[in-house]
């Protein structure tokens, strides 16, 4: 079992770019017997950064750890294993993690037996692995996105050898089914439908850190959702970097709209999905969404920019006009739909005119929310080599102007529910104001007074008042 990890040189972003047109095999995860009891009387803490994909991975790692006997803890000083599941999407995400890795050193000083690991997207970059090796000697474990199923083995080796365990694969391997998941919520669940991304938007590091697009078999997904429904889950969110490309790599004629329709038939109250790509979102999918039922009337459809020139430089493969056409189709077939988006400002070469085009598009769509970002060059991606001709003041100004408009959209999107009765999945009780909160079908946050026995239920609320970031509601009937 014991490997010589010192012979390992780290991942290669160049290799990660390769797309080998092979069929991806599916195998089942099995716990190796020698690992049982590895975590007996030990505790773990996982810190998650980044997207829902990372949250889902953290749940799988927690599942593996608990299967080995580890117990969860929230207290760093008490933990035997601390894992940082990291995100590489922007520079700020990475600096935050490096700050944390530095800070955690003093905890290790008090507890020399503590094992600290870094995993997720950052270790998929060779420069990160090198930095960790050189500057963070207190990190014991480095692995990436393609080998979380080997976590038990890595811990075993780390305990045995007391050496640094570093293993990151540049390329994706098989699809591993059956990794136990310790889910963070007991009423809402993430369900991966695919892994990786083949889009190669020029600014984005994800195709390098997550590998080739590969879809899970429909029957595995359907079975997982049915099982969640049996366990009493109220909501599933299907995950993929471009869910609309689902099935394209399978040897069967089965697309995202087919999957959605099959899940529409399952008795689970709510189905959401993220993220959609505007080019691949097709008529069939819009039609299935329009059937309503358990498919929620909210769509996150990242546009990134409203300028055709910039969209081309970003390699997004659609125009502003095509985007607006799809939005119109969505609004025609699903009149109440809420559309949200992602936008990057300050992409290299973005002129004042390009930015005005983005604002124009935002006004035309009436987005009800958006994640907005300043472009962050990611080493190894094409856009990192584009000439940056904008000063940071201009970028910040543009972000501020955009956010002002987006915030108006949040408020308008909330105001349309004033006076209406809506269904809310109750999620929790806020310590601060003793109010319950939950999300509507359109994914709007509602706060209201009520008993905490309502947590986990879907209830009717009348919306009394809309604010920018939330709604205030009141219970309309007795749900006890
Ligand atoms: N697959 C999804 C989400 C990818 S990451 C999609 O295609 O939309 C989430 C968001 O981060 C992206 O939509 C984009 O707006 C932003 N993003 C990605 N790379 C970035 C970069 N280098 N700089 C700034 N924002 C970035
Ligand atoms: Fe990145 Fe584009 Fe893939 Fe989204 S679709 S993950 S933005 S490359
Ligand atoms: Fe970040 Fe990796 Fe997700 S880079 S956004 S955690 S796929």
Short mmCIF file of C-alpha atoms and ligand atoms in Angstrom, two decimals:
data_model
loop_
_atom_site.label_atom_id
_atom_site.label_comp_id
_atom_site.label_asym_id
_atom_site.label_seq_id
_atom_site.Cartn_x
_atom_site.Cartn_y
_atom_site.Cartn_z
CA UNK A 1 0.00 0.00 0.00
CA UNK A 2 2.76 2.33 0.93
CA UNK A 3 3.72 4.56 -1.98
CA UNK A 4 6.72 6.74 -2.54
CA UNK A 5 4.98 10.09 -2.83
CA UNK A 6 8.29 11.95 -3.16
CA UNK A 7 8.56 10.71 -6.76
CA UNK A 8 5.45 12.60 -7.63
CA UNK A 9 5.86 15.88 -9.48
CA UNK A 10 2.38 17.36 -9.44
CA UNK A 11 -0.39 17.99 -11.90
CA UNK A 12 -0.06 19.57 -15.32
CA UNK A 13 -2.56 22.16 -16.54
CA UNK A 14 -1.31 21.44 -20.07
CA UNK A 15 -2.24 17.77 -19.82
CA UNK A 16 -5.52 18.72 -18.19
CA UNK A 17 -6.47 20.60 -21.34
CA UNK A 18 -6.39 17.41 -23.43
CA UNK A 19 -9.70 15.87 -24.36
CA UNK A 20 -9.38 12.21 -25.16
CA UNK A 21 -12.46 10.92 -26.85
CA UNK A 22 -12.75 7.75 -24.88
CA UNK A 23 -15.79 6.28 -23.25
CA UNK A 24 -15.75 6.84 -19.55
CA UNK A 25 -16.20 3.71 -17.51
CA UNK A 26 -18.38 3.64 -14.40
CA UNK A 27 -17.19 1.70 -11.38
CA UNK A 28 -18.49 1.25 -7.85
CA UNK A 29 -16.74 2.61 -4.80
CA UNK A 30 -15.71 0.00 -2.29
CA UNK A 31 -14.16 0.44 1.09
CA UNK A 32 -10.85 -1.39 1.39
CA UNK A 33 -10.94 -3.59 4.46
CA UNK A 34 -7.62 -2.47 5.90
CA UNK A 35 -9.05 1.05 6.21
CA UNK A 36 -11.97 0.18 8.47
CA UNK A 37 -11.54 1.72 11.92
CA UNK A 38 -8.88 4.15 10.69
CA UNK A 39 -10.88 6.99 12.19
CA UNK A 40 -11.88 5.31 15.42
CA UNK A 41 -12.10 7.90 18.19
CA UNK A 42 -10.91 10.58 15.78
CA UNK A 43 -12.66 13.69 14.46
CA UNK A 44 -12.63 15.64 11.20
CA UNK A 45 -13.47 19.11 9.95
CA UNK A 46 -13.94 20.01 6.28
CA UNK A 47 -13.82 23.64 5.17
CA UNK A 48 -15.46 24.18 1.82
CA UNK A 49 -14.84 27.02 -0.62
CA UNK A 50 -16.27 27.51 -4.09
CA UNK A 51 -19.28 26.20 -5.93
CA UNK A 52 -22.00 23.65 -5.22
CA UNK A 53 -19.82 21.06 -6.96
CA UNK A 54 -17.32 21.48 -4.16
CA UNK A 55 -20.05 21.33 -1.53
CA UNK A 56 -21.20 18.03 -3.01
CA UNK A 57 -17.61 16.74 -2.99
CA UNK A 58 -17.23 17.74 0.66
CA UNK A 59 -20.33 15.71 1.47
CA UNK A 60 -18.74 12.70 -0.21
CA UNK A 61 -15.49 13.17 1.69
CA UNK A 62 -17.48 13.47 4.92
CA UNK A 63 -19.28 10.26 3.94
CA UNK A 64 -15.98 8.44 3.41
CA UNK A 65 -14.54 9.75 6.69
CA UNK A 66 -17.60 8.70 8.68
CA UNK A 67 -17.49 5.28 7.08
CA UNK A 68 -13.92 5.03 8.42
CA UNK A 69 -15.14 5.87 11.90
CA UNK A 70 -14.27 9.60 12.04
CA UNK A 71 -16.79 11.87 13.78
CA UNK A 72 -17.50 15.44 12.66
CA UNK A 73 -16.39 18.41 14.76
CA UNK A 74 -16.77 22.15 14.28
CA UNK A 75 -13.83 22.97 16.53
CA UNK A 76 -10.44 23.26 14.86
CA UNK A 77 -8.53 22.72 18.11
CA UNK A 78 -10.27 19.38 18.62
CA UNK A 79 -9.99 18.01 15.10
CA UNK A 80 -7.65 15.16 14.13
CA UNK A 81 -8.06 15.86 10.41
CA UNK A 82 -8.78 19.24 8.78
CA UNK A 83 -9.39 19.38 5.04
CA UNK A 84 -9.56 22.53 2.92
CA UNK A 85 -11.70 21.86 -0.13
CA UNK A 86 -10.63 24.75 -2.32
CA UNK A 87 -11.74 26.85 -5.29
CA UNK A 88 -9.49 28.30 -8.02
CA UNK A 89 -12.00 30.40 -9.93
CA UNK A 90 -10.56 33.80 -8.98
CA UNK A 91 -7.39 35.11 -7.38
CA UNK A 92 -9.29 36.25 -4.28
CA UNK A 93 -10.61 32.71 -3.69
CA UNK A 94 -7.05 31.41 -3.68
CA UNK A 95 -5.57 34.13 -1.47
CA UNK A 96 -8.23 33.43 1.13
CA UNK A 97 -7.22 29.78 1.29
CA UNK A 98 -3.51 30.58 1.51
CA UNK A 99 -4.33 32.92 4.39
CA UNK A 100 -6.19 30.10 6.12
CA UNK A 101 -3.37 27.62 5.52
CA UNK A 102 -1.00 30.05 7.21
CA UNK A 103 -3.32 30.62 10.13
CA UNK A 104 -3.91 26.92 10.77
CA UNK A 105 -0.19 26.42 11.43
CA UNK A 106 -0.53 27.52 15.05
CA UNK A 107 -3.22 24.90 15.68
CA UNK A 108 -0.83 22.25 14.46
CA UNK A 109 1.77 23.58 16.90
CA UNK A 110 -0.60 22.76 19.76
CA UNK A 111 -1.64 19.46 18.23
CA UNK A 112 1.27 17.93 16.28
CA UNK A 113 -0.82 14.84 15.42
CA UNK A 114 -3.26 16.95 13.45
CA UNK A 115 -3.37 16.05 9.75
CA UNK A 116 -4.04 19.00 7.46
CA UNK A 117 -5.06 18.49 3.85
CA UNK A 118 -5.73 20.67 0.84
CA UNK A 119 -7.94 19.33 -1.94
CA UNK A 120 -10.40 20.48 -4.57
CA UNK A 121 -9.59 22.76 -7.49
CA UNK A 122 -6.48 24.61 -6.29
CA UNK A 123 -4.19 21.55 -6.17
CA UNK A 124 -5.07 20.90 -9.82
CA UNK A 125 -2.71 23.80 -10.61
CA UNK A 126 0.95 22.89 -10.55
CA UNK A 127 1.91 26.30 -9.15
CA UNK A 128 -0.28 25.70 -6.10
CA UNK A 129 1.22 22.28 -5.41
CA UNK A 130 4.72 23.78 -5.68
CA UNK A 131 3.83 26.65 -3.34
CA UNK A 132 2.34 24.27 -0.79
CA UNK A 133 5.43 22.08 -0.91
CA UNK A 134 7.80 25.02 -0.55
CA UNK A 135 6.00 27.36 1.80
CA UNK A 136 3.53 25.30 3.79
CA UNK A 137 5.46 22.35 5.21
CA UNK A 138 2.75 21.79 7.82
CA UNK A 139 0.31 20.58 5.13
CA UNK A 140 0.31 16.77 5.20
CA UNK A 141 -2.06 15.89 2.41
CA UNK A 142 -2.53 17.26 -1.12
CA UNK A 143 -5.01 15.75 -3.55
CA UNK A 144 -7.27 17.01 -6.32
CA UNK A 145 -10.75 16.73 -7.75
CA UNK A 146 -10.25 13.40 -9.53
CA UNK A 147 -9.26 11.29 -6.56
CA UNK A 148 -11.44 12.09 -3.58
CA UNK A 149 -12.48 8.42 -3.49
CA UNK A 150 -8.92 7.61 -2.41
CA UNK A 151 -9.11 9.80 0.69
CA UNK A 152 -9.07 6.81 3.06
CA UNK A 153 -5.94 5.43 1.47
CA UNK A 154 -4.17 8.81 1.65
CA UNK A 155 -4.97 9.16 5.34
CA UNK A 156 -3.75 5.63 5.95
CA UNK A 157 -0.48 6.38 4.17
CA UNK A 158 -0.08 9.70 6.00
CA UNK A 159 -0.55 8.04 9.40
CA UNK A 160 1.79 5.23 8.48
CA UNK A 161 4.63 7.15 6.84
CA UNK A 162 4.37 10.50 8.62
CA UNK A 163 5.45 11.88 5.24
CA UNK A 164 3.66 14.38 3.07
CA UNK A 165 1.15 12.61 0.82
CA UNK A 166 0.75 14.37 -2.52
CA UNK A 167 -1.25 12.88 -5.37
CA UNK A 168 -3.10 14.92 -7.98
CA UNK A 169 -4.23 13.48 -11.29
CA UNK A 170 -4.14 15.81 -14.29
CA UNK A 171 -6.77 13.86 -16.11
CA UNK A 172 -10.11 12.55 -15.01
CA UNK A 173 -10.54 8.85 -14.45
CA UNK A 174 -13.66 6.76 -14.21
CA UNK A 175 -17.01 7.79 -12.84
CA UNK A 176 -17.21 6.41 -9.34
CA UNK A 177 -20.69 5.50 -8.14
CA UNK A 178 -21.67 4.67 -4.60
CA UNK A 179 -19.39 6.94 -2.59
CA UNK A 180 -21.33 7.41 0.66
CA UNK A 181 -22.47 11.00 1.11
CA UNK A 182 -22.91 12.73 4.46
CA UNK A 183 -25.26 15.44 3.30
CA UNK A 184 -25.19 18.85 4.97
CA UNK A 185 -28.99 19.22 4.90
CA UNK A 186 -31.69 16.64 5.54
CA UNK A 187 -34.34 18.15 3.26
CA UNK A 188 -32.33 19.53 0.32
CA UNK A 189 -29.71 17.57 -1.60
CA UNK A 190 -27.17 18.11 -4.34
CA UNK A 191 -27.15 15.49 -7.07
CA UNK A 192 -24.26 15.50 -9.53
CA UNK A 193 -25.51 14.60 -12.98
CA UNK A 194 -22.19 15.15 -14.69
CA UNK A 195 -18.61 16.12 -13.98
CA UNK A 196 -16.12 18.35 -15.80
CA UNK A 197 -16.55 20.94 -18.51
CA UNK A 198 -15.64 21.02 -22.22
CA UNK A 199 -16.57 24.63 -22.90
CA UNK A 200 -13.20 26.31 -22.43
CA UNK A 201 -14.50 29.83 -21.93
CA UNK A 202 -11.21 31.72 -22.31
CA UNK A 203 -11.23 33.20 -18.78
CA UNK A 204 -12.14 30.02 -16.92
CA UNK A 205 -9.99 27.50 -15.10
CA UNK A 206 -12.73 24.91 -14.48
CA UNK A 207 -12.12 22.77 -17.62
CA UNK A 208 -8.54 22.34 -16.34
CA UNK A 209 -9.38 21.63 -12.73
CA UNK A 210 -12.39 19.39 -13.36
CA UNK A 211 -11.45 17.60 -16.57
CA UNK A 212 -13.53 16.33 -19.43
CA UNK A 213 -17.29 16.49 -19.46
CA UNK A 214 -18.67 13.15 -18.34
CA UNK A 215 -22.27 12.27 -17.61
CA UNK A 216 -23.48 9.82 -15.02
CA UNK A 217 -25.77 7.09 -16.29
CA UNK A 218 -29.44 8.17 -16.20
CA UNK A 219 -30.47 5.15 -14.14
CA UNK A 220 -27.92 5.98 -11.40
CA UNK A 221 -29.24 9.56 -11.18
CA UNK A 222 -32.89 8.51 -11.22
CA UNK A 223 -32.26 5.90 -8.53
CA UNK A 224 -30.47 8.47 -6.34
CA UNK A 225 -33.35 10.95 -6.64
CA UNK A 226 -35.92 8.21 -5.89
CA UNK A 227 -33.95 7.20 -2.82
CA UNK A 228 -33.80 10.83 -1.64
CA UNK A 229 -37.56 11.09 -2.11
CA UNK A 230 -38.04 7.92 -0.03
CA UNK A 231 -35.87 9.44 2.70
CA UNK A 232 -38.12 12.49 2.84
CA UNK A 233 -36.01 15.00 0.92
CA UNK A 234 -38.08 17.90 -0.40
CA UNK A 235 -35.67 19.35 -2.92
CA UNK A 236 -32.85 18.21 -5.17
CA UNK A 237 -30.53 20.44 -7.17
CA UNK A 238 -28.97 18.75 -10.19
CA UNK A 239 -25.36 19.79 -10.61
CA UNK A 240 -23.12 20.20 -13.62
CA UNK A 241 -20.98 23.01 -15.06
CA UNK A 242 -23.13 22.89 -18.19
CA UNK A 243 -26.14 20.71 -17.41
CA UNK A 244 -27.51 21.28 -20.91
CA UNK A 245 -24.65 19.21 -22.28
CA UNK A 246 -25.77 16.26 -20.17
CA UNK A 247 -25.80 12.97 -22.08
CA UNK A 248 -23.73 14.15 -25.04
CA UNK A 249 -20.88 11.86 -24.03
CA UNK A 250 -23.12 8.84 -23.41
CA UNK A 251 -23.60 6.13 -26.01
CA UNK A 252 -27.34 6.47 -25.82
CA UNK A 253 -29.76 8.97 -27.27
CA UNK A 254 -30.64 10.70 -24.02
CA UNK A 255 -30.33 14.41 -23.26
CA UNK A 256 -30.88 16.78 -20.36
CA UNK A 257 -34.54 17.28 -21.32
CA UNK A 258 -35.07 13.49 -21.20
CA UNK A 259 -33.52 13.36 -17.75
CA UNK A 260 -35.59 16.28 -16.53
CA UNK A 261 -38.75 14.65 -17.79
CA UNK A 262 -37.89 11.37 -16.05
CA UNK A 263 -37.28 13.25 -12.80
CA UNK A 264 -40.48 15.26 -13.26
CA UNK A 265 -42.32 11.94 -12.89
CA UNK A 266 -40.76 11.21 -9.50
CA UNK A 267 -42.64 12.19 -6.37
CA UNK A 268 -40.21 14.70 -4.97
CA UNK A 269 -41.59 18.20 -4.43
CA UNK A 270 -38.81 20.32 -5.91
CA UNK A 271 -36.22 19.96 -8.63
CA UNK A 272 -33.69 22.65 -9.45
CA UNK A 273 -30.61 22.53 -11.65
CA UNK A 274 -27.46 24.55 -12.17
CA UNK A 275 -25.65 25.70 -14.26
CA UNK A 276 -27.22 26.18 -17.67
CA UNK A 277 -25.27 27.33 -20.70
CA UNK A 278 -27.19 29.76 -22.95
CA UNK A 279 -26.00 28.11 -26.15
CA UNK A 280 -26.98 24.59 -25.12
CA UNK A 281 -30.27 25.38 -23.39
CA UNK A 282 -32.68 23.88 -25.92
CA UNK A 283 -36.35 24.10 -26.79
CA UNK A 284 -37.04 20.62 -25.41
CA UNK A 285 -35.68 21.60 -22.00
CA UNK A 286 -37.75 24.80 -21.95
CA UNK A 287 -40.83 22.72 -22.78
CA UNK A 288 -40.20 20.28 -19.95
CA UNK A 289 -39.67 23.22 -17.58
CA UNK A 290 -42.99 24.63 -18.75
CA UNK A 291 -44.74 21.47 -17.51
CA UNK A 292 -44.21 22.90 -14.03
CA UNK A 293 -44.95 20.34 -11.32
CA UNK A 294 -41.77 19.73 -9.37
CA UNK A 295 -39.54 21.67 -11.78
CA UNK A 296 -39.04 25.04 -10.18
CA UNK A 297 -39.72 28.25 -12.14
CA UNK A 298 -36.23 29.67 -11.67
CA UNK A 299 -33.34 29.55 -14.09
CA UNK A 300 -29.76 30.61 -13.52
CA UNK A 301 -28.49 31.44 -17.00
CA UNK A 302 -25.02 33.03 -16.90
CA UNK A 303 -24.63 35.57 -19.70
CA UNK A 304 -21.16 36.94 -18.73
CA UNK A 305 -21.39 39.97 -21.07
CA UNK A 306 -23.86 41.82 -23.29
CA UNK A 307 -21.29 42.67 -25.96
CA UNK A 308 -20.98 40.33 -28.91
CA UNK A 309 -17.35 41.30 -29.35
CA UNK A 310 -16.53 40.35 -25.74
CA UNK A 311 -18.69 37.21 -25.86
CA UNK A 312 -16.62 36.09 -28.84
CA UNK A 313 -13.35 36.80 -27.02
CA UNK A 314 -14.74 34.83 -24.08
CA UNK A 315 -15.54 31.88 -26.39
CA UNK A 316 -19.13 31.78 -25.18
CA UNK A 317 -20.48 30.76 -28.61
CA UNK A 318 -23.70 32.82 -28.56
CA UNK A 319 -24.61 36.42 -29.28
CA UNK A 320 -26.54 38.91 -27.21
CA UNK A 321 -29.44 38.54 -29.67
CA UNK A 322 -29.48 34.74 -29.33
CA UNK A 323 -29.44 35.07 -25.56
CA UNK A 324 -32.36 37.49 -25.65
CA UNK A 325 -34.28 35.15 -27.96
CA UNK A 326 -33.94 32.27 -25.48
CA UNK A 327 -35.05 34.54 -22.66
CA UNK A 328 -38.11 35.55 -24.65
CA UNK A 329 -38.93 31.90 -25.32
CA UNK A 330 -38.55 31.11 -21.61
CA UNK A 331 -40.82 34.00 -20.62
CA UNK A 332 -43.41 33.02 -23.20
CA UNK A 333 -43.64 29.41 -22.08
CA UNK A 334 -43.07 30.02 -18.35
CA UNK A 335 -44.56 33.50 -17.71
CA UNK A 336 -43.71 33.68 -14.01
CA UNK A 337 -40.09 32.52 -14.44
CA UNK A 338 -37.35 34.18 -12.44
CA UNK A 339 -34.06 34.48 -14.33
CA UNK A 340 -30.72 35.12 -12.65
CA UNK A 341 -27.24 35.32 -14.14
CA UNK A 342 -23.46 35.71 -13.79
CA UNK A 343 -21.62 38.69 -15.29
CA UNK A 344 -17.92 39.48 -15.59
CA UNK A 345 -16.84 43.12 -15.94
CA UNK A 346 -13.44 44.38 -17.00
CA UNK A 347 -12.66 41.53 -19.35
CA UNK A 348 -9.51 42.47 -21.34
CA UNK A 349 -10.49 44.85 -24.12
CA UNK A 350 -13.92 45.71 -22.68
CA UNK A 351 -14.67 49.28 -23.85
CA UNK A 352 -17.16 51.68 -22.34
CA UNK A 353 -19.46 50.81 -25.24
CA UNK A 354 -19.14 47.05 -24.53
CA UNK A 355 -20.06 47.70 -20.92
CA UNK A 356 -23.08 49.79 -21.96
CA UNK A 357 -24.19 46.78 -24.03
CA UNK A 358 -24.08 44.68 -20.87
CA UNK A 359 -26.20 47.22 -18.97
CA UNK A 360 -28.62 47.29 -21.89
CA UNK A 361 -28.97 43.52 -21.81
CA UNK A 362 -29.53 43.54 -18.04
CA UNK A 363 -32.37 46.04 -18.52
CA UNK A 364 -33.91 44.03 -21.33
CA UNK A 365 -33.91 40.71 -19.47
CA UNK A 366 -34.99 42.09 -16.10
CA UNK A 367 -32.72 39.73 -14.18
CA UNK A 368 -33.95 39.07 -10.66
CA UNK A 369 -30.44 38.51 -9.34
CA UNK A 370 -26.85 38.09 -10.44
CA UNK A 371 -23.39 37.17 -9.29
CA UNK A 372 -21.11 39.87 -10.64
CA UNK A 373 -17.33 39.67 -10.82
CA UNK A 374 -14.30 41.63 -11.92
CA UNK A 375 -12.26 39.59 -14.38
CA UNK A 376 -9.45 37.73 -12.65
CA UNK A 377 -6.68 36.38 -14.89
CA UNK A 378 -6.09 32.66 -14.29
CA UNK A 379 -2.66 31.39 -15.25
CA UNK A 380 -2.83 28.78 -17.99
CA UNK A 381 -6.10 30.04 -19.50
CA UNK A 382 -6.06 31.94 -22.84
CA UNK A 383 -7.47 35.17 -21.39
CA UNK A 384 -4.59 35.44 -18.90
CA UNK A 385 -2.44 36.37 -21.91
CA UNK A 386 -4.81 39.01 -23.27
CA UNK A 387 -3.61 42.57 -22.83
CA UNK A 388 -5.23 44.11 -19.76
CA UNK A 389 -5.98 47.68 -20.75
CA UNK A 390 -8.25 48.75 -17.92
CA UNK A 391 -7.20 50.33 -14.66
CA UNK A 392 -8.69 48.95 -11.48
CA UNK A 393 -10.65 52.17 -10.81
CA UNK A 394 -12.57 51.76 -14.08
CA UNK A 395 -13.29 48.11 -13.33
CA UNK A 396 -14.56 48.93 -9.85
CA UNK A 397 -16.72 51.75 -11.19
CA UNK A 398 -18.26 49.44 -13.76
CA UNK A 399 -18.93 46.80 -11.14
CA UNK A 400 -20.64 49.39 -8.95
CA UNK A 401 -22.83 50.67 -11.77
CA UNK A 402 -23.76 47.13 -12.71
CA UNK A 403 -24.53 46.13 -9.14
CA UNK A 404 -26.81 49.11 -8.69
CA UNK A 405 -28.87 47.95 -11.64
CA UNK A 406 -28.80 44.33 -10.49
CA UNK A 407 -29.98 45.34 -7.02
CA UNK A 408 -32.94 47.14 -8.55
CA UNK A 409 -33.70 43.83 -10.27
CA UNK A 410 -33.57 41.96 -6.95
CA UNK A 411 -36.07 44.39 -5.45
CA UNK A 412 -38.39 44.36 -8.46
CA UNK A 413 -38.25 40.58 -8.55
CA UNK A 414 -39.25 40.45 -4.89
CA UNK A 415 -41.93 43.13 -5.14
CA UNK A 416 -43.94 41.15 -7.65
CA UNK A 417 -44.81 38.71 -4.87
CA UNK A 418 -46.22 41.28 -2.44
CA UNK A 419 -49.72 40.27 -1.40
CA UNK A 420 -49.38 36.82 -2.95
CA UNK A 421 -49.48 33.45 -1.22
CA UNK A 422 -46.41 31.35 -2.02
CA UNK A 423 -44.99 27.95 -1.10
CA UNK A 424 -41.88 28.01 1.05
CA UNK A 425 -39.53 25.19 2.02
CA UNK A 426 -38.67 26.10 5.61
CA UNK A 427 -34.93 25.81 6.22
CA UNK A 428 -34.06 27.17 9.60
CA UNK A 429 -34.33 29.56 12.47
CA UNK A 430 -32.18 32.66 12.57
CA UNK A 431 -30.45 33.13 15.92
CA UNK A 432 -30.33 36.86 15.38
CA UNK A 433 -33.99 37.73 15.11
CA UNK A 434 -35.68 34.44 16.01
CA UNK A 435 -37.38 34.31 12.61
CA UNK A 436 -37.81 31.25 10.45
CA UNK A 437 -36.59 31.42 6.88
CA UNK A 438 -36.93 29.46 3.68
CA UNK A 439 -37.05 29.69 -0.09
CA UNK A 440 -40.00 30.06 -2.44
CA UNK A 441 -40.40 28.12 -5.67
CA UNK A 442 -38.85 31.12 -7.48
CA UNK A 443 -35.89 30.86 -5.09
CA UNK A 444 -36.70 33.97 -3.06
CA UNK A 445 -35.69 34.13 0.58
CA UNK A 446 -38.59 34.68 2.99
CA UNK A 447 -38.41 35.45 6.72
CA UNK A 448 -41.43 34.87 8.95
CA UNK A 449 -42.55 34.13 12.47
CA UNK A 450 -43.36 30.53 13.27
CA UNK A 451 -42.59 27.44 15.27
CA UNK A 452 -39.37 25.60 14.54
CA UNK A 453 -41.33 22.35 14.11
CA UNK A 454 -42.05 23.73 10.62
CA UNK A 455 -38.40 23.28 9.58
CA UNK A 456 -38.17 20.85 6.68
CA UNK A 457 -41.78 21.36 5.59
CA UNK A 458 -43.23 23.16 2.59
CA UNK A 459 -45.80 25.67 3.81
CA UNK A 460 -48.00 28.48 2.45
CA UNK A 461 -46.99 32.03 3.33
CA UNK A 462 -48.56 35.33 2.44
CA UNK A 463 -45.98 37.90 1.38
CA UNK A 464 -46.44 41.12 3.33
CA UNK A 465 -43.44 43.13 2.24
CA UNK A 466 -40.59 42.92 -0.25
CA UNK A 467 -37.06 44.13 0.44
CA UNK A 468 -33.99 43.94 -1.81
CA UNK A 469 -32.56 40.78 -0.27
CA UNK A 470 -35.59 39.09 1.22
CA UNK A 471 -39.35 38.94 1.62
CA UNK A 472 -41.31 39.18 4.83
CA UNK A 473 -44.16 36.69 5.07
CA UNK A 474 -46.88 35.50 7.40
CA UNK A 475 -48.28 32.01 7.87
CA UNK A 476 -51.73 31.76 6.29
CA UNK A 477 -52.94 28.49 7.71
CA UNK A 478 -52.24 26.08 10.50
CA UNK A 479 -49.60 23.59 9.37
CA UNK A 480 -49.34 21.64 12.57
N1 LIG B 1 -20.24 26.64 -15.27
C1 LIG B 1 -20.86 27.78 -14.80
C2 LIG B 1 -20.18 28.46 -13.63
C3 LIG B 1 -18.72 28.63 -13.66
S1 LIG B 1 -17.93 29.51 -12.41
C4 LIG B 1 -21.09 28.69 -15.96
O1 LIG B 1 -20.74 28.41 -17.05
O2 LIG B 1 -21.67 29.72 -15.79
C5 LIG B 1 -19.06 30.75 -11.90
C6 LIG B 1 -18.85 32.09 -12.48
O3 LIG B 1 -17.58 32.62 -12.14
C7 LIG B 1 -18.87 32.17 -14.00
O4 LIG B 1 -20.16 32.14 -14.50
C8 LIG B 1 -18.18 33.48 -14.25
O5 LIG B 1 -19.08 34.55 -14.25
C9 LIG B 1 -17.25 33.62 -13.06
N2 LIG B 1 -15.85 33.44 -13.45
C10 LIG B 1 -15.27 32.35 -13.98
N3 LIG B 1 -13.96 32.57 -14.24
C11 LIG B 1 -13.71 33.85 -13.88
C12 LIG B 1 -12.55 34.69 -13.92
N4 LIG B 1 -11.39 34.25 -14.39
N5 LIG B 1 -12.67 35.94 -13.46
C13 LIG B 1 -13.84 36.42 -12.98
N6 LIG B 1 -14.96 35.69 -12.93
C14 LIG B 1 -14.91 34.41 -13.37
FE1 LIG B 2 -16.12 27.77 -17.00
FE2 LIG B 2 -17.41 28.23 -19.25
FE3 LIG B 2 -17.25 25.74 -18.30
FE4 LIG B 2 -18.76 27.53 -17.06
S1 LIG B 2 -19.07 26.75 -19.12
S2 LIG B 2 -17.31 26.12 -16.12
S3 LIG B 2 -17.63 29.42 -17.33
S4 LIG B 2 -15.55 26.99 -19.04
FE1 LIG B 3 -14.28 26.88 -7.92
FE2 LIG B 3 -13.66 24.52 -8.81
FE3 LIG B 3 -16.19 25.15 -8.45
S1 LIG B 3 -12.69 26.41 -9.37
S2 LIG B 3 -16.20 27.32 -8.84
S3 LIG B 3 -14.68 24.98 -6.87
S4 LIG B 3 -15.36 23.88 -10.07
#
